[in-house]
């Protein structure tokens, strides 16, 4: 029996994997330009961090976590998202005692035991940006803008930005009560009825048509915002408009994580079917306190790398013509030539020229096939006669033109040709 990657997971292979790497870099490029520093946190954390930080009533915590005891009996969980870990790290290392906001970005694997389908995986990749410790609508606008710029830098034109405000601890409770009252009057199954009492906003996020149909007249949080939240939201919108960011107000936008307050937003792409969200985020003013820290009003996003690649595919932006793996390919003929070629290839790499050679004692024909497959522009053919003459045959694989070059000069000659 041969092994398969576990259900809901997959492998990125060359040459596509190179593009995935480039996508990841591009998505966070704007944040890095805005002074966000790189943070790496463990792939697993204390289970309680997510239980408290993401929220017991969320699907993520109640159904989707990969939780296991370690050998000493500690309960650990593979991270399902990045924000709770970033806040934990900031508090643990006292970064919030320095200049605020603390600006951080991350990139890494996330794990959720979800129903696997196209665009929804159990192991997926996110990049994230978080700005912690400031309550300023300009910071919300910056974070949203940086996400929009990340997608735009990849050439994507079909990404839409939806925004909403979820209110704060002043106005959210009144809205919550109004929403609960409305929801209690609907015809819903037992699980959903239970959800009304624990986390009614999540019911608005229920994708089932029979539920959506009943939600038409549901009270909207935007109509219940207090004066402070209202003017904050207006300012965020005005700053986005002034920066030329196109957005759509979506009064029904709520998100699956408990910690959001005020600004929430999502980036969606219409070419992806049901899993249309390519990124999302918002303000999470209460999270630090939920984790035992001081008040630390913060805002951030996470963008889905895998779905962004799917969106690029949908827009025809993925170029699958494999670029050359290396620039130069060595074809040694005989043992002595192989030893010399090994050194030559090493020298080329040290000089910044990417190079590979035919391994496994292949003959001329097999080795030249390897040269073609590598995508190299040049082949270096070294036989016994060449060795005796301290020379090598340099073949341009695009023109089939072949010249003899002294071994002592070939690195310099190739450096000149490939740059
Ligand atoms: P969230 O952390 O749920 O706000 O998700 C942020 C982004 O991560 C989403 O907009 C998706 O692009 C991506 N994402 C979330 N869950 C998955 C998943 N199961 N598979 C692939 N991408 C995901």
Coordinates of C-alpha atoms and ligand atoms in Angstrom, one line a residue:
X1 CA 0.0 0.0 0.0
X2 CA 1.3 3.4 -0.8
X3 CA 0.6 6.4 1.4
X4 CA -1.6 9.4 0.4
X5 CA -1.6 12.8 2.0
X6 CA -4.3 12.9 4.7
X7 CA -7.8 13.9 3.7
X8 CA -8.2 17.6 3.3
X9 CA -4.5 18.2 2.8
X10 CA -2.4 18.4 -0.4
X11 CA 1.1 19.0 -1.6
X12 CA 2.4 22.0 -3.5
X13 CA 4.9 20.7 -6.1
X14 CA 7.3 22.5 -8.4
X15 CA 6.9 24.5 -10.5
X16 CA 3.5 25.6 -9.0
X17 CA 5.1 25.7 -5.5
X18 CA 7.4 28.5 -6.6
X19 CA 4.4 30.6 -7.6
X20 CA 2.8 29.9 -4.2
X21 CA 6.0 31.2 -2.5
X22 CA 5.8 34.3 -4.7
X23 CA 2.1 34.8 -3.8
X24 CA 2.9 34.6 -0.1
X25 CA 5.6 37.2 -0.5
X26 CA 3.5 39.5 -2.6
X27 CA 0.5 39.4 -0.2
X28 CA 2.6 40.7 2.7
X29 CA 4.8 43.0 0.6
X30 CA 2.6 46.2 1.3
X31 CA 2.6 45.4 5.1
X32 CA 6.3 45.1 5.2
X33 CA 6.6 48.5 3.5
X34 CA 4.4 49.9 6.2
X35 CA 6.7 48.8 9.0
X36 CA 5.2 45.5 10.0
X37 CA 7.9 43.1 11.4
X38 CA 8.0 39.3 11.0
X39 CA 6.8 37.1 13.8
X40 CA 6.9 33.3 14.0
X41 CA 5.0 31.5 16.7
X42 CA 4.8 27.8 17.4
X43 CA 2.5 25.6 15.3
X44 CA 0.9 24.3 18.5
X45 CA -0.2 26.2 21.6
X46 CA -1.9 25.6 24.9
X47 CA -5.5 24.5 23.9
X48 CA -6.9 27.1 26.3
X49 CA -5.4 29.9 24.3
X50 CA -7.7 29.2 21.4
X51 CA -10.6 28.1 23.6
X52 CA -10.5 31.6 25.2
X53 CA -9.1 33.6 22.4
X54 CA -11.2 32.3 19.5
X55 CA -14.3 31.5 21.6
X56 CA -15.9 28.4 22.9
X57 CA -19.0 29.0 20.9
X58 CA -17.3 29.1 17.5
X59 CA -17.2 26.2 15.0
X60 CA -13.5 26.4 15.1
X61 CA -13.2 25.7 18.8
X62 CA -16.3 23.5 19.2
X63 CA -15.7 21.2 16.2
X64 CA -12.6 21.9 14.2
X65 CA -9.5 21.9 16.4
X66 CA -6.7 19.3 16.2
X67 CA -6.3 18.8 20.0
X68 CA -4.0 16.2 21.5
X69 CA -2.3 15.5 24.9
X70 CA 1.5 15.6 24.8
X71 CA 3.5 13.0 26.7
X72 CA 3.3 15.0 29.9
X73 CA -0.5 15.2 29.6
X74 CA -0.7 18.9 28.5
X75 CA -3.5 19.6 26.1
X76 CA -2.1 21.2 23.0
X77 CA -3.8 22.3 19.8
X78 CA -2.5 22.8 16.3
X79 CA -3.2 26.5 15.6
X80 CA -6.4 27.1 13.7
X81 CA -5.6 30.7 13.1
X82 CA -2.8 33.2 13.9
X83 CA -4.2 36.1 15.9
X84 CA -4.5 34.5 19.3
X85 CA -0.9 33.3 19.1
X86 CA 0.4 36.8 18.0
X87 CA -1.4 38.4 21.0
X88 CA -0.1 35.7 23.3
X89 CA 3.5 36.4 22.1
X90 CA 3.1 40.2 22.4
X91 CA 1.8 39.9 26.0
X92 CA 4.4 37.2 26.9
X93 CA 7.3 39.3 25.7
X94 CA 5.9 42.7 26.7
X95 CA 6.1 44.1 23.2
X96 CA 3.1 46.3 24.1
X97 CA 5.3 48.1 26.7
X98 CA 7.2 49.7 23.8
X99 CA 6.0 51.9 21.0
X100 CA 2.4 51.4 19.9
X101 CA 1.0 50.1 17.7
X102 CA 3.0 47.0 17.6
X103 CA 3.0 46.0 14.0
X104 CA 3.6 42.3 13.1
X105 CA 3.1 40.0 10.1
X106 CA 3.2 36.2 9.9
X107 CA 3.0 33.4 7.4
X108 CA 2.2 29.9 8.2
X109 CA 0.1 26.7 8.2
X110 CA -3.2 26.6 9.9
X111 CA -5.2 23.5 10.8
X112 CA -9.0 23.1 11.0
X113 CA -10.9 19.8 10.9
X114 CA -13.4 21.1 8.3
X115 CA -15.5 19.4 5.7
X116 CA -12.9 19.2 2.9
X117 CA -13.8 20.5 -0.5
X118 CA -12.2 22.7 -3.2
X119 CA -10.9 25.8 -1.5
X120 CA -11.5 24.4 2.0
X121 CA -8.8 22.3 3.5
X122 CA -7.8 20.9 6.8
X123 CA -4.3 22.2 6.5
X124 CA -4.0 25.5 4.7
X125 CA -1.8 28.5 4.5
X126 CA -2.4 32.0 5.7
X127 CA -0.4 35.2 5.8
X128 CA -1.5 37.7 8.4
X129 CA -0.9 41.3 9.6
X130 CA -1.7 42.6 13.0
X131 CA -1.4 46.2 14.5
X132 CA -1.8 46.0 18.2
X133 CA -2.4 48.7 20.9
X134 CA -4.0 51.6 19.0
X135 CA -7.6 52.7 18.6
X136 CA -7.4 54.9 15.6
X137 CA -9.6 54.7 12.5
X138 CA -6.6 55.5 10.3
X139 CA -5.0 52.2 11.6
X140 CA -8.1 50.3 10.6
X141 CA -8.0 52.0 7.2
X142 CA -4.3 51.2 6.8
X143 CA -4.8 47.5 7.6
X144 CA -7.6 47.2 5.1
X145 CA -5.7 49.1 2.5
X146 CA -2.6 46.9 2.9
X147 CA -4.7 43.8 2.3
X148 CA -6.3 45.3 -0.8
X149 CA -2.9 46.3 -2.1
X150 CA -1.6 42.8 -1.5
X151 CA -4.2 41.3 -3.8
X152 CA -3.8 44.1 -6.4
X153 CA -0.1 43.5 -6.5
X154 CA -0.7 40.0 -7.9
X155 CA -2.8 41.5 -10.7
X156 CA -6.1 40.3 -9.3
X157 CA -9.0 42.4 -10.4
X158 CA -11.9 40.3 -9.1
X159 CA -11.4 40.8 -5.4
X160 CA -14.2 42.7 -3.7
X161 CA -13.9 44.3 -0.3
X162 CA -16.9 44.1 2.0
X163 CA -16.9 46.1 5.2
X164 CA -19.2 46.4 8.3
X165 CA -19.0 47.5 11.9
X166 CA -19.9 45.1 14.7
X167 CA -20.1 47.8 17.4
X168 CA -18.4 47.7 20.8
X169 CA -19.2 46.8 24.3
X170 CA -21.5 49.8 24.6
X171 CA -23.8 49.1 21.7
X172 CA -23.3 45.4 20.9
X173 CA -25.4 44.1 23.9
X174 CA -28.5 46.1 22.9
X175 CA -28.1 44.9 19.4
X176 CA -27.6 41.3 20.5
X177 CA -30.8 41.4 22.6
X178 CA -32.8 42.8 19.6
X179 CA -31.3 40.1 17.3
X180 CA -32.1 37.4 19.8
X181 CA -35.6 38.5 20.1
X182 CA -36.0 38.4 16.3
X183 CA -34.3 35.0 16.0
X184 CA -36.4 33.4 18.7
X185 CA -39.5 34.0 16.6
X186 CA -38.1 32.0 13.6
X187 CA -38.6 28.4 12.6
X188 CA -35.1 26.9 13.3
X189 CA -33.6 23.6 14.3
X190 CA -32.5 22.8 17.8
X191 CA -28.8 23.5 17.2
X192 CA -29.5 26.9 15.7
X193 CA -31.9 27.7 18.5
X194 CA -29.1 27.0 21.0
X195 CA -26.8 29.2 19.0
X196 CA -29.2 32.1 19.4
X197 CA -28.5 32.1 23.1
X198 CA -24.8 31.7 22.9
X199 CA -23.7 33.6 19.8
X200 CA -26.7 35.0 17.9
X201 CA -24.5 37.0 15.4
X202 CA -23.3 33.7 14.1
X203 CA -26.8 32.7 13.0
X204 CA -26.6 35.6 10.5
X205 CA -23.6 33.8 9.0
X206 CA -25.6 30.6 8.4
X207 CA -25.3 29.8 4.7
X208 CA -28.3 27.4 4.5
X209 CA -31.0 28.9 2.1
X210 CA -33.9 27.9 4.5
X211 CA -32.2 30.0 7.2
X212 CA -31.2 32.9 5.0
X213 CA -34.8 33.2 3.7
X214 CA -36.0 33.8 7.2
X215 CA -33.3 36.4 8.0
X216 CA -34.6 39.1 5.5
X217 CA -36.0 41.3 8.2
X218 CA -33.4 40.7 10.8
X219 CA -32.2 43.8 12.7
X220 CA -28.8 45.0 11.5
X221 CA -26.0 46.0 13.8
X222 CA -25.2 49.1 11.7
X223 CA -28.6 50.5 12.7
X224 CA -27.8 50.0 16.4
X225 CA -24.3 51.5 16.6
X226 CA -23.6 54.0 19.4
X227 CA -22.5 57.5 18.4
X228 CA -18.8 56.7 19.0
X229 CA -18.9 53.5 16.9
X230 CA -20.8 55.3 14.2
X231 CA -18.4 58.1 13.8
X232 CA -15.4 55.7 14.0
X233 CA -16.9 53.7 11.2
X234 CA -17.6 56.8 9.1
X235 CA -14.0 57.9 9.5
X236 CA -12.7 54.5 8.4
X237 CA -14.9 54.6 5.3
X238 CA -13.9 58.1 4.5
X239 CA -10.2 57.3 4.7
X240 CA -10.7 54.3 2.5
X241 CA -12.5 56.3 -0.1
X242 CA -9.9 59.1 0.0
X243 CA -7.2 56.4 -0.6
X244 CA -9.2 55.2 -3.6
X245 CA -10.1 51.8 -2.2
X246 CA -13.3 50.4 -3.6
X247 CA -15.5 48.8 -0.9
X248 CA -19.0 47.6 -0.5
X249 CA -21.0 48.1 2.8
X250 CA -22.3 44.7 3.9
X251 CA -24.5 45.2 6.9
X252 CA -24.8 41.4 7.2
X253 CA -21.1 40.7 7.4
X254 CA -20.2 38.9 10.6
X255 CA -17.3 36.7 11.1
X256 CA -16.8 33.3 12.6
X257 CA -14.5 34.4 15.4
X258 CA -15.8 35.8 18.7
X259 CA -13.2 38.5 19.3
X260 CA -14.2 41.1 16.6
X261 CA -15.4 44.6 17.5
X262 CA -16.2 47.6 15.3
X263 CA -14.5 47.3 11.9
X264 CA -14.9 43.9 10.2
X265 CA -14.1 43.2 6.6
X266 CA -13.8 40.4 4.1
X267 CA -12.1 40.1 0.7
X268 CA -14.2 37.9 -1.6
X269 CA -13.6 36.6 -5.1
X270 CA -16.5 35.6 -7.3
X271 CA -14.6 33.0 -9.3
X272 CA -14.3 30.6 -6.4
X273 CA -17.8 29.1 -5.9
X274 CA -19.0 28.6 -2.4
X275 CA -15.6 29.2 -0.7
X276 CA -15.4 32.8 -1.9
X277 CA -13.5 34.5 1.0
X278 CA -9.9 35.0 0.1
X279 CA -9.2 37.0 3.3
X280 CA -10.8 38.7 6.2
X281 CA -10.1 40.5 9.4
X282 CA -11.2 43.3 11.7
X283 CA -10.7 45.0 15.0
X284 CA -10.5 42.9 18.1
X285 CA -10.3 45.4 21.0
X286 CA -11.2 42.9 23.7
X287 CA -8.9 40.0 22.8
X288 CA -5.9 40.9 25.0
X289 CA -8.1 41.2 28.1
X290 CA -9.7 37.8 27.3
X291 CA -6.2 36.4 27.4
X292 CA -5.4 38.0 30.7
X293 CA -3.6 41.1 29.3
X294 CA -4.2 44.8 29.6
X295 CA -6.6 46.6 27.2
X296 CA -4.9 46.5 23.8
X297 CA -7.2 47.7 21.0
X298 CA -6.0 46.0 17.8
X299 CA -6.8 45.4 14.2
X300 CA -5.6 42.8 11.7
X301 CA -6.3 40.4 8.9
X302 CA -5.5 36.9 7.6
X303 CA -5.4 36.2 3.9
X304 CA -5.8 32.7 2.5
X305 CA -2.8 31.8 0.4
X306 CA -4.3 28.7 -1.2
X307 CA -7.5 30.4 -2.1
X308 CA -5.6 33.4 -3.5
X309 CA -3.8 31.0 -5.8
X310 CA -7.2 29.5 -6.9
X311 CA -8.4 33.1 -7.5
X312 CA -5.4 33.7 -9.7
X313 CA -6.1 30.5 -11.6
X314 CA -9.7 31.7 -12.1
X315 CA -8.3 35.0 -13.6
X316 CA -5.8 33.2 -15.7
X317 CA -2.9 34.7 -13.8
X318 CA -1.0 31.5 -13.2
X319 CA 1.6 30.7 -15.7
X320 CA 2.2 27.0 -15.7
X321 CA 4.9 26.9 -18.4
X322 CA 7.7 25.7 -16.2
X323 CA 10.4 28.2 -16.0
X324 CA 13.9 26.8 -16.2
X325 CA 14.9 25.0 -13.0
X326 CA 18.5 25.9 -13.6
X327 CA 20.5 28.0 -16.0
X328 CA 23.3 25.6 -16.7
X329 CA 23.4 21.8 -16.9
X330 CA 26.5 19.7 -16.7
X331 CA 27.0 16.6 -18.9
X332 CA 30.1 14.7 -17.7
X333 CA 31.2 11.7 -19.8
X334 CA 33.2 9.3 -17.6
X335 CA 34.4 9.2 -14.0
X336 CA 37.2 11.7 -14.2
X337 CA 34.9 14.2 -16.0
X338 CA 32.2 13.6 -13.4
X339 CA 34.6 14.6 -10.6
X340 CA 35.7 17.7 -12.5
X341 CA 32.1 18.6 -13.4
X342 CA 31.0 18.3 -9.7
X343 CA 33.6 21.0 -8.8
X344 CA 32.7 23.2 -11.8
X345 CA 29.0 23.1 -10.9
X346 CA 29.9 24.0 -7.3
X347 CA 31.9 27.0 -8.6
X348 CA 29.1 28.1 -10.8
X349 CA 26.6 28.1 -7.9
X350 CA 29.1 30.0 -5.8
X351 CA 29.3 32.6 -8.6
X352 CA 25.5 32.9 -8.5
X353 CA 24.7 30.9 -11.6
X354 CA 22.1 28.2 -11.0
X355 CA 23.5 24.8 -12.1
X356 CA 22.8 21.1 -12.0
X357 CA 24.4 18.1 -13.6
X358 CA 23.5 14.6 -14.8
X359 CA 23.8 12.1 -12.0
X360 CA 23.8 8.4 -12.2
X361 CA 26.5 7.9 -14.8
X362 CA 24.2 8.6 -17.8
X363 CA 25.6 8.5 -21.3
X364 CA 25.6 11.5 -23.7
X365 CA 22.0 10.9 -24.9
X366 CA 20.4 10.4 -21.5
X367 CA 22.4 13.3 -20.0
X368 CA 21.3 15.7 -22.9
X369 CA 17.7 14.7 -22.3
X370 CA 18.2 15.7 -18.6
X371 CA 19.6 19.0 -19.9
X372 CA 16.5 19.6 -21.9
X373 CA 14.2 18.7 -19.1
X374 CA 16.0 21.0 -16.7
X375 CA 15.0 24.0 -18.8
X376 CA 18.7 25.1 -18.8
X377 CA 19.8 27.5 -21.4
X378 CA 23.3 26.1 -21.6
X379 CA 24.8 22.6 -21.4
X380 CA 28.4 22.0 -20.4
X381 CA 29.7 18.8 -22.1
X382 CA 32.9 17.4 -20.6
X383 CA 34.6 14.3 -22.2
X384 CA 38.0 12.8 -21.8
X385 CA 39.4 14.6 -24.7
X386 CA 38.1 17.9 -23.3
X387 CA 39.7 17.2 -20.0
X388 CA 43.1 16.5 -21.6
X389 CA 42.8 19.9 -23.4
X390 CA 41.6 21.6 -20.1
X391 CA 38.5 22.7 -22.0
X392 CA 34.7 22.2 -22.0
X393 CA 32.1 22.3 -24.7
X394 CA 29.5 25.0 -24.1
X395 CA 26.3 24.3 -25.9
X396 CA 23.6 27.0 -26.2
X397 CA 20.4 24.8 -26.1
X398 CA 18.2 27.4 -27.8
X399 CA 20.4 27.6 -30.9
X400 CA 22.3 24.3 -30.7
X401 CA 25.5 26.3 -31.2
X402 CA 28.5 24.8 -29.6
X403 CA 31.8 26.4 -28.6
X404 CA 34.9 25.2 -26.8
X405 CA 35.8 27.3 -23.7
X406 CA 38.9 26.8 -21.5
X407 CA 37.9 25.3 -18.1
X408 CA 39.6 28.1 -16.3
X409 CA 37.4 30.7 -18.0
X410 CA 34.0 29.0 -18.2
X411 CA 32.6 30.3 -14.9
X412 CA 33.3 33.9 -16.0
X413 CA 32.0 33.3 -19.5
X414 CA 28.7 31.9 -18.2
X415 CA 28.4 34.6 -15.6
X416 CA 28.5 37.1 -18.5
X417 CA 26.0 35.1 -20.6
X418 CA 23.3 34.4 -18.0
X419 CA 23.0 37.9 -16.5
Ligands
LIG1 P1 -10.4 33.2 8.9 O1 -9.2 32.9 9.8 O2 -11.5 32.1 9.1 O3 -10.9 34.6 9.0 O4 -10.0 33.0 7.4 C1 -9.2 34.0 6.7 C2 -8.9 33.4 5.4 O5 -8.2 32.2 5.4 C3 -10.2 33.1 4.6 O6 -10.7 34.2 4.0 C4 -9.7 32.0 3.6 O7 -9.1 32.7 2.5 C5 -8.6 31.3 4.4 N1 -9.2 30.1 4.9 C6 -9.9 29.9 6.1 N2 -10.2 28.6 6.3 C7 -9.7 27.9 5.2 C8 -9.7 26.5 4.9 N3 -10.3 25.6 5.6 N4 -9.0 26.2 3.7 C9 -8.4 27.1 3.0 N5 -8.4 28.4 3.3 C10 -9.0 28.9 4.4

